[in-house]
mmCIF file with all atom_site columns, C-alpha atoms in Angstrom:
data_model
loop_
_atom_site.group_PDB
_atom_site.id
_atom_site.type_symbol
_atom_site.label_atom_id
_atom_site.label_alt_id
_atom_site.label_comp_id
_atom_site.label_asym_id
_atom_site.label_entity_id
_atom_site.label_seq_id
_atom_site.pdbx_PDB_ins_code
_atom_site.Cartn_x
_atom_site.Cartn_y
_atom_site.Cartn_z
_atom_site.occupancy
_atom_site.B_iso_or_equiv
_atom_site.pdbx_formal_charge
_atom_site.auth_seq_id
_atom_site.auth_comp_id
_atom_site.auth_asym_id
_atom_site.auth_atom_id
_atom_site.pdbx_PDB_model_num
ATOM 1   C CA . UNK A 1 1   ? 0.000   0.000   0.000   1.00 57.00 ? 187 UNK A CA 1
ATOM 2   C CA . UNK A 1 2   ? 2.742   2.430   0.903   1.00 65.00 ? 188 UNK A CA 1
ATOM 3   C CA . UNK A 1 3   ? 4.556   1.750   -2.382  1.00 66.00 ? 189 UNK A CA 1
ATOM 4   C CA . UNK A 1 4   ? 1.318   2.278   -4.288  1.00 62.00 ? 190 UNK A CA 1
ATOM 5   C CA . UNK A 1 5   ? 0.718   5.653   -2.643  1.00 57.00 ? 191 UNK A CA 1
ATOM 6   C CA . UNK A 1 6   ? 4.333   6.676   -3.035  1.00 61.00 ? 192 UNK A CA 1
ATOM 7   C CA . UNK A 1 7   ? 4.635   5.724   -6.696  1.00 62.00 ? 193 UNK A CA 1
ATOM 8   C CA . UNK A 1 8   ? 1.215   6.164   -8.219  1.00 59.00 ? 194 UNK A CA 1
ATOM 9   C CA . UNK A 1 9   ? -0.368  8.912   -6.182  1.00 58.00 ? 195 UNK A CA 1
ATOM 10  C CA . UNK A 1 10  ? 2.555   11.108  -5.163  1.00 63.00 ? 196 UNK A CA 1
ATOM 11  C CA . UNK A 1 11  ? 1.602   14.777  -4.870  1.00 57.00 ? 197 UNK A CA 1
ATOM 12  C CA . UNK A 1 12  ? -2.096  14.061  -5.540  1.00 59.00 ? 198 UNK A CA 1
ATOM 13  C CA . UNK A 1 13  ? -5.163  14.747  -3.431  1.00 62.00 ? 199 UNK A CA 1
ATOM 14  C CA . UNK A 1 14  ? -8.064  12.287  -3.418  1.00 57.00 ? 200 UNK A CA 1
ATOM 15  C CA . UNK A 1 15  ? -10.190 14.301  -5.932  1.00 58.00 ? 201 UNK A CA 1
ATOM 16  C CA . UNK A 1 16  ? -7.198  14.453  -8.283  1.00 57.00 ? 202 UNK A CA 1
ATOM 17  C CA . UNK A 1 17  ? -6.728  10.694  -7.979  1.00 54.00 ? 203 UNK A CA 1
ATOM 18  C CA . UNK A 1 18  ? -10.378 10.069  -8.890  1.00 52.00 ? 204 UNK A CA 1
ATOM 19  C CA . UNK A 1 19  ? -10.239 12.495  -11.833 1.00 52.00 ? 205 UNK A CA 1
ATOM 20  C CA . UNK A 1 20  ? -7.242  10.656  -13.323 1.00 50.00 ? 206 UNK A CA 1
ATOM 21  C CA . UNK A 1 21  ? -9.143  7.391   -13.853 1.00 51.00 ? 207 UNK A CA 1
ATOM 22  C CA . UNK A 1 22  ? -9.416  8.011   -17.578 1.00 49.00 ? 208 UNK A CA 1
ATOM 23  C CA . UNK A 1 23  ? -8.122  6.388   -20.711 1.00 49.00 ? 209 UNK A CA 1
ATOM 24  C CA . UNK A 1 24  ? -7.694  9.649   -22.642 1.00 51.00 ? 210 UNK A CA 1
ATOM 25  C CA . UNK A 1 25  ? -4.369  10.046  -24.402 1.00 48.00 ? 211 UNK A CA 1
ATOM 26  C CA . UNK A 1 26  ? -4.048  13.787  -24.071 1.00 50.00 ? 212 UNK A CA 1
ATOM 27  C CA . UNK A 1 27  ? -2.672  15.574  -21.063 1.00 48.00 ? 213 UNK A CA 1
ATOM 28  C CA . UNK A 1 28  ? 0.537   16.953  -19.657 1.00 48.00 ? 214 UNK A CA 1
ATOM 29  C CA . UNK A 1 29  ? 1.992   13.619  -18.585 1.00 43.00 ? 215 UNK A CA 1
ATOM 30  C CA . UNK A 1 30  ? 1.214   11.521  -21.648 1.00 47.00 ? 216 UNK A CA 1
ATOM 31  C CA . UNK A 1 31  ? 4.167   12.742  -23.728 1.00 58.00 ? 217 UNK A CA 1
ATOM 32  C CA . UNK A 1 32  ? 6.765   12.561  -20.959 1.00 84.00 ? 218 UNK A CA 1
ATOM 33  C CA . UNK A 1 33  ? 7.389   8.824   -21.055 1.00 92.00 ? 219 UNK A CA 1
ATOM 34  C CA . UNK A 1 34  ? 10.983  7.598   -21.165 1.00 94.00 ? 220 UNK A CA 1
ATOM 35  C CA . UNK A 1 35  ? 11.790  4.289   -22.827 1.00 95.00 ? 221 UNK A CA 1
ATOM 36  C CA . UNK A 1 36  ? 15.559  4.898   -23.116 1.00 97.00 ? 222 UNK A CA 1
ATOM 37  C CA . UNK A 1 37  ? 17.556  3.185   -20.327 1.00 98.00 ? 223 UNK A CA 1
ATOM 38  C CA . UNK A 1 38  ? 19.651  5.521   -18.135 1.00 97.00 ? 224 UNK A CA 1
ATOM 39  C CA . UNK A 1 39  ? 18.359  8.692   -19.860 1.00 96.00 ? 225 UNK A CA 1
ATOM 40  C CA . UNK A 1 40  ? 16.685  10.091  -16.736 1.00 94.00 ? 226 UNK A CA 1
ATOM 41  C CA . UNK A 1 41  ? 19.434  8.833   -14.428 1.00 95.00 ? 227 UNK A CA 1
ATOM 42  C CA . UNK A 1 42  ? 22.145  10.564  -16.475 1.00 94.00 ? 228 UNK A CA 1
ATOM 43  C CA . UNK A 1 43  ? 19.999  13.684  -16.765 1.00 93.00 ? 229 UNK A CA 1
ATOM 44  C CA . UNK A 1 44  ? 19.623  13.975  -12.989 1.00 92.00 ? 230 UNK A CA 1
ATOM 45  C CA . UNK A 1 45  ? 23.281  13.141  -12.330 1.00 91.00 ? 231 UNK A CA 1
ATOM 46  C CA . UNK A 1 46  ? 25.003  15.325  -14.912 1.00 91.00 ? 232 UNK A CA 1
ATOM 47  C CA . UNK A 1 47  ? 22.711  17.611  -16.897 1.00 88.00 ? 233 UNK A CA 1
ATOM 48  C CA . UNK A 1 48  ? 19.751  18.845  -14.866 1.00 83.00 ? 234 UNK A CA 1
ATOM 49  C CA . UNK A 1 49  ? 20.027  22.326  -13.425 1.00 87.00 ? 235 UNK A CA 1
ATOM 50  C CA . UNK A 1 50  ? 17.787  21.545  -10.475 1.00 88.00 ? 236 UNK A CA 1
ATOM 51  C CA . UNK A 1 51  ? 17.918  21.476  -6.709  1.00 89.00 ? 237 UNK A CA 1
ATOM 52  C CA . UNK A 1 52  ? 19.989  18.649  -5.210  1.00 88.00 ? 238 UNK A CA 1
ATOM 53  C CA . UNK A 1 53  ? 17.014  17.546  -3.102  1.00 90.00 ? 239 UNK A CA 1
ATOM 54  C CA . UNK A 1 54  ? 14.988  16.911  -6.260  1.00 90.00 ? 240 UNK A CA 1
ATOM 55  C CA . UNK A 1 55  ? 17.835  14.840  -7.697  1.00 88.00 ? 241 UNK A CA 1
ATOM 56  C CA . UNK A 1 56  ? 18.099  12.784  -4.518  1.00 90.00 ? 242 UNK A CA 1
ATOM 57  C CA . UNK A 1 57  ? 14.326  12.335  -4.263  1.00 91.00 ? 243 UNK A CA 1
ATOM 58  C CA . UNK A 1 58  ? 14.085  11.070  -7.827  1.00 90.00 ? 244 UNK A CA 1
ATOM 59  C CA . UNK A 1 59  ? 17.141  8.812   -7.858  1.00 94.00 ? 245 UNK A CA 1
ATOM 60  C CA . UNK A 1 60  ? 17.667  7.623   -4.296  1.00 96.00 ? 246 UNK A CA 1
ATOM 61  C CA . UNK A 1 61  ? 13.946  7.716   -3.520  1.00 95.00 ? 247 UNK A CA 1
ATOM 62  C CA . UNK A 1 62  ? 13.217  5.033   -6.099  1.00 96.00 ? 248 UNK A CA 1
ATOM 63  C CA . UNK A 1 63  ? 15.935  2.822   -4.643  1.00 97.00 ? 249 UNK A CA 1
ATOM 64  C CA . UNK A 1 64  ? 14.928  3.333   -1.001  1.00 97.00 ? 250 UNK A CA 1
ATOM 65  C CA . UNK A 1 65  ? 11.251  2.864   -1.827  1.00 96.00 ? 251 UNK A CA 1
ATOM 66  C CA . UNK A 1 66  ? 11.809  -0.729  -2.951  1.00 98.00 ? 252 UNK A CA 1
ATOM 67  C CA . UNK A 1 67  ? 14.350  -1.750  -0.300  1.00 98.00 ? 253 UNK A CA 1
ATOM 68  C CA . UNK A 1 68  ? 11.650  -2.884  2.166   1.00 98.00 ? 254 UNK A CA 1
ATOM 69  C CA . UNK A 1 69  ? 10.213  -5.176  -0.515  1.00 98.00 ? 255 UNK A CA 1
ATOM 70  C CA . UNK A 1 70  ? 13.606  -6.790  -1.070  1.00 98.00 ? 256 UNK A CA 1
ATOM 71  C CA . UNK A 1 71  ? 14.128  -7.058  2.675   1.00 98.00 ? 257 UNK A CA 1
ATOM 72  C CA . UNK A 1 72  ? 10.758  -8.652  3.409   1.00 98.00 ? 258 UNK A CA 1
ATOM 73  C CA . UNK A 1 73  ? 10.444  -11.131 0.530   1.00 98.00 ? 259 UNK A CA 1
ATOM 74  C CA . UNK A 1 74  ? 13.128  -13.590 1.754   1.00 97.00 ? 260 UNK A CA 1
ATOM 75  C CA . UNK A 1 75  ? 11.828  -13.249 5.317   1.00 96.00 ? 261 UNK A CA 1
ATOM 76  C CA . UNK A 1 76  ? 8.263   -14.051 4.260   1.00 97.00 ? 262 UNK A CA 1
ATOM 77  C CA . UNK A 1 77  ? 9.069   -16.956 1.929   1.00 96.00 ? 263 UNK A CA 1
ATOM 78  C CA . UNK A 1 78  ? 12.002  -19.265 1.286   1.00 95.00 ? 264 UNK A CA 1
ATOM 79  C CA . UNK A 1 79  ? 11.095  -19.028 -2.413  1.00 97.00 ? 265 UNK A CA 1
ATOM 80  C CA . UNK A 1 80  ? 12.852  -15.663 -2.340  1.00 97.00 ? 266 UNK A CA 1
ATOM 81  C CA . UNK A 1 81  ? 16.193  -16.943 -1.026  1.00 95.00 ? 267 UNK A CA 1
ATOM 82  C CA . UNK A 1 82  ? 17.429  -16.234 -4.547  1.00 96.00 ? 268 UNK A CA 1
ATOM 83  C CA . UNK A 1 83  ? 18.740  -12.851 -5.681  1.00 97.00 ? 269 UNK A CA 1
ATOM 84  C CA . UNK A 1 84  ? 17.241  -13.489 -9.125  1.00 98.00 ? 270 UNK A CA 1
ATOM 85  C CA . UNK A 1 85  ? 13.773  -14.080 -7.672  1.00 98.00 ? 271 UNK A CA 1
ATOM 86  C CA . UNK A 1 86  ? 13.893  -10.956 -5.537  1.00 98.00 ? 272 UNK A CA 1
ATOM 87  C CA . UNK A 1 87  ? 15.122  -8.927  -8.522  1.00 99.00 ? 273 UNK A CA 1
ATOM 88  C CA . UNK A 1 88  ? 12.347  -10.356 -10.700 1.00 99.00 ? 274 UNK A CA 1
ATOM 89  C CA . UNK A 1 89  ? 9.684   -9.599  -8.068  1.00 98.00 ? 275 UNK A CA 1
ATOM 90  C CA . UNK A 1 90  ? 10.907  -6.006  -7.692  1.00 99.00 ? 276 UNK A CA 1
ATOM 91  C CA . UNK A 1 91  ? 11.047  -5.593  -11.475 1.00 99.00 ? 277 UNK A CA 1
ATOM 92  C CA . UNK A 1 92  ? 7.573   -7.102  -11.905 1.00 98.00 ? 278 UNK A CA 1
ATOM 93  C CA . UNK A 1 93  ? 5.987   -4.883  -9.235  1.00 98.00 ? 279 UNK A CA 1
ATOM 94  C CA . UNK A 1 94  ? 7.748   -1.813  -10.597 1.00 98.00 ? 280 UNK A CA 1
ATOM 95  C CA . UNK A 1 95  ? 6.608   -2.691  -14.138 1.00 98.00 ? 281 UNK A CA 1
ATOM 96  C CA . UNK A 1 96  ? 3.048   -2.977  -12.885 1.00 97.00 ? 282 UNK A CA 1
ATOM 97  C CA . UNK A 1 97  ? 3.228   0.495   -11.341 1.00 95.00 ? 283 UNK A CA 1
ATOM 98  C CA . UNK A 1 98  ? 4.774   1.995   -14.473 1.00 95.00 ? 284 UNK A CA 1
ATOM 99  C CA . UNK A 1 99  ? 2.136   0.450   -16.750 1.00 94.00 ? 285 UNK A CA 1
ATOM 100 C CA . UNK A 1 100 ? -0.649  1.698   -14.476 1.00 92.00 ? 286 UNK A CA 1
ATOM 101 C CA . UNK A 1 101 ? 0.864   5.180   -14.720 1.00 89.00 ? 287 UNK A CA 1
ATOM 102 C CA . UNK A 1 102 ? 0.639   5.038   -18.515 1.00 88.00 ? 288 UNK A CA 1
ATOM 103 C CA . UNK A 1 103 ? -2.916  3.705   -18.589 1.00 89.00 ? 289 UNK A CA 1
ATOM 104 C CA . UNK A 1 104 ? -4.425  5.969   -15.945 1.00 86.00 ? 290 UNK A CA 1
ATOM 105 C CA . UNK A 1 105 ? -2.127  8.977   -16.453 1.00 82.00 ? 291 UNK A CA 1
ATOM 106 C CA . UNK A 1 106 ? -0.944  9.124   -12.822 1.00 80.00 ? 292 UNK A CA 1
ATOM 107 C CA . UNK A 1 107 ? 2.448   10.173  -14.070 1.00 84.00 ? 293 UNK A CA 1
ATOM 108 C CA . UNK A 1 108 ? 4.729   9.010   -16.806 1.00 89.00 ? 294 UNK A CA 1
ATOM 109 C CA . UNK A 1 109 ? 6.421   5.735   -17.628 1.00 94.00 ? 295 UNK A CA 1
ATOM 110 C CA . UNK A 1 110 ? 10.177  5.821   -17.039 1.00 96.00 ? 296 UNK A CA 1
ATOM 111 C CA . UNK A 1 111 ? 12.324  2.773   -17.736 1.00 97.00 ? 297 UNK A CA 1
ATOM 112 C CA . UNK A 1 112 ? 14.899  4.228   -15.334 1.00 97.00 ? 298 UNK A CA 1
ATOM 113 C CA . UNK A 1 113 ? 12.377  3.838   -12.511 1.00 97.00 ? 299 UNK A CA 1
ATOM 114 C CA . UNK A 1 114 ? 12.302  0.122   -13.330 1.00 98.00 ? 300 UNK A CA 1
ATOM 115 C CA . UNK A 1 115 ? 16.091  0.019   -13.073 1.00 98.00 ? 301 UNK A CA 1
ATOM 116 C CA . UNK A 1 116 ? 16.278  2.003   -9.821  1.00 98.00 ? 302 UNK A CA 1
ATOM 117 C CA . UNK A 1 117 ? 13.390  0.133   -8.188  1.00 98.00 ? 303 UNK A CA 1
ATOM 118 C CA . UNK A 1 118 ? 14.951  -3.219  -9.082  1.00 99.00 ? 304 UNK A CA 1
ATOM 119 C CA . UNK A 1 119 ? 18.271  -2.051  -7.622  1.00 99.00 ? 305 UNK A CA 1
ATOM 120 C CA . UNK A 1 120 ? 16.361  -1.079  -4.473  1.00 98.00 ? 306 UNK A CA 1
ATOM 121 C CA . UNK A 1 121 ? 14.808  -4.534  -4.202  1.00 98.00 ? 307 UNK A CA 1
ATOM 122 C CA . UNK A 1 122 ? 18.219  -6.145  -4.607  1.00 99.00 ? 308 UNK A CA 1
ATOM 123 C CA . UNK A 1 123 ? 19.813  -3.790  -2.069  1.00 99.00 ? 309 UNK A CA 1
ATOM 124 C CA . UNK A 1 124 ? 17.049  -4.584  0.409   1.00 98.00 ? 310 UNK A CA 1
ATOM 125 C CA . UNK A 1 125 ? 17.594  -8.345  0.283   1.00 98.00 ? 311 UNK A CA 1
ATOM 126 C CA . UNK A 1 126 ? 21.380  -8.204  0.678   1.00 98.00 ? 312 UNK A CA 1
ATOM 127 C CA . UNK A 1 127 ? 21.365  -7.697  4.480   1.00 98.00 ? 313 UNK A CA 1
ATOM 128 C CA . UNK A 1 128 ? 18.980  -10.656 4.846   1.00 97.00 ? 314 UNK A CA 1
ATOM 129 C CA . UNK A 1 129 ? 21.186  -12.856 2.661   1.00 97.00 ? 315 UNK A CA 1
ATOM 130 C CA . UNK A 1 130 ? 24.269  -11.774 4.618   1.00 96.00 ? 316 UNK A CA 1
ATOM 131 C CA . UNK A 1 131 ? 22.526  -12.586 7.900   1.00 95.00 ? 317 UNK A CA 1
ATOM 132 C CA . UNK A 1 132 ? 21.433  -16.000 6.607   1.00 93.00 ? 318 UNK A CA 1
ATOM 133 C CA . UNK A 1 133 ? 24.954  -16.784 5.433   1.00 93.00 ? 319 UNK A CA 1
ATOM 134 C CA . UNK A 1 134 ? 26.526  -15.788 8.777   1.00 93.00 ? 320 UNK A CA 1
ATOM 135 C CA . UNK A 1 135 ? 23.796  -17.628 10.702  1.00 90.00 ? 321 UNK A CA 1
ATOM 136 C CA . UNK A 1 136 ? 24.314  -20.856 8.745   1.00 87.00 ? 322 UNK A CA 1
ATOM 137 C CA . UNK A 1 137 ? 28.080  -20.554 9.131   1.00 86.00 ? 323 UNK A CA 1
ATOM 138 C CA . UNK A 1 138 ? 27.738  -20.077 12.901  1.00 85.00 ? 324 UNK A CA 1
ATOM 139 C CA . UNK A 1 139 ? 25.300  -22.988 13.144  1.00 82.00 ? 325 UNK A CA 1
ATOM 140 C CA . UNK A 1 140 ? 27.861  -25.259 11.485  1.00 73.00 ? 326 UNK A CA 1
ATOM 141 C CA . UNK A 1 141 ? 30.567  -23.968 13.839  1.00 63.00 ? 327 UNK A CA 1
ATOM 142 C CA . UNK A 1 142 ? 28.331  -24.524 16.895  1.00 63.00 ? 328 UNK A CA 1
ATOM 143 C CA . UNK A 1 143 ? 27.547  -28.080 15.765  1.00 67.00 ? 329 UNK A CA 1
ATOM 144 C CA . UNK A 1 144 ? 31.262  -28.896 15.390  1.00 64.00 ? 330 UNK A CA 1
ATOM 145 C CA . UNK A 1 145 ? 32.010  -27.588 18.882  1.00 67.00 ? 331 UNK A CA 1
ATOM 146 C CA . UNK A 1 146 ? 29.095  -29.527 20.419  1.00 65.00 ? 332 UNK A CA 1
ATOM 147 C CA . UNK A 1 147 ? 30.250  -32.793 18.859  1.00 58.00 ? 333 UNK A CA 1
#
């Protein structure tokens, strides 16, 4: 729910959210889609003449926003003890949000958001994987001492 609010409905009041449930193809956001990988990332890093906070919000915010997903997936299910599966889940969820943005005009599709969100999911699972690795290693050590 928090990801949905953060990604789809950022900066929107409830009446604005309701008014955007349309399939019209005109509007300010419709022509701002980005299908070129790293275009927005490079723009924010090197070209944009904008406030640093806006850069951080757009780049780091996408990463941080998906870190809890990556953190929780391997805790919730052993199916996500794989980096590939966590990355796929983050990519799939991010793709869903981006497609919804195109259809309902809640913003614009940006392939760089897919990249950053997937990186966030991966970054979120790394501490869990590190913990599991150390835990298993210590369990083996404890078993050798006990025997």
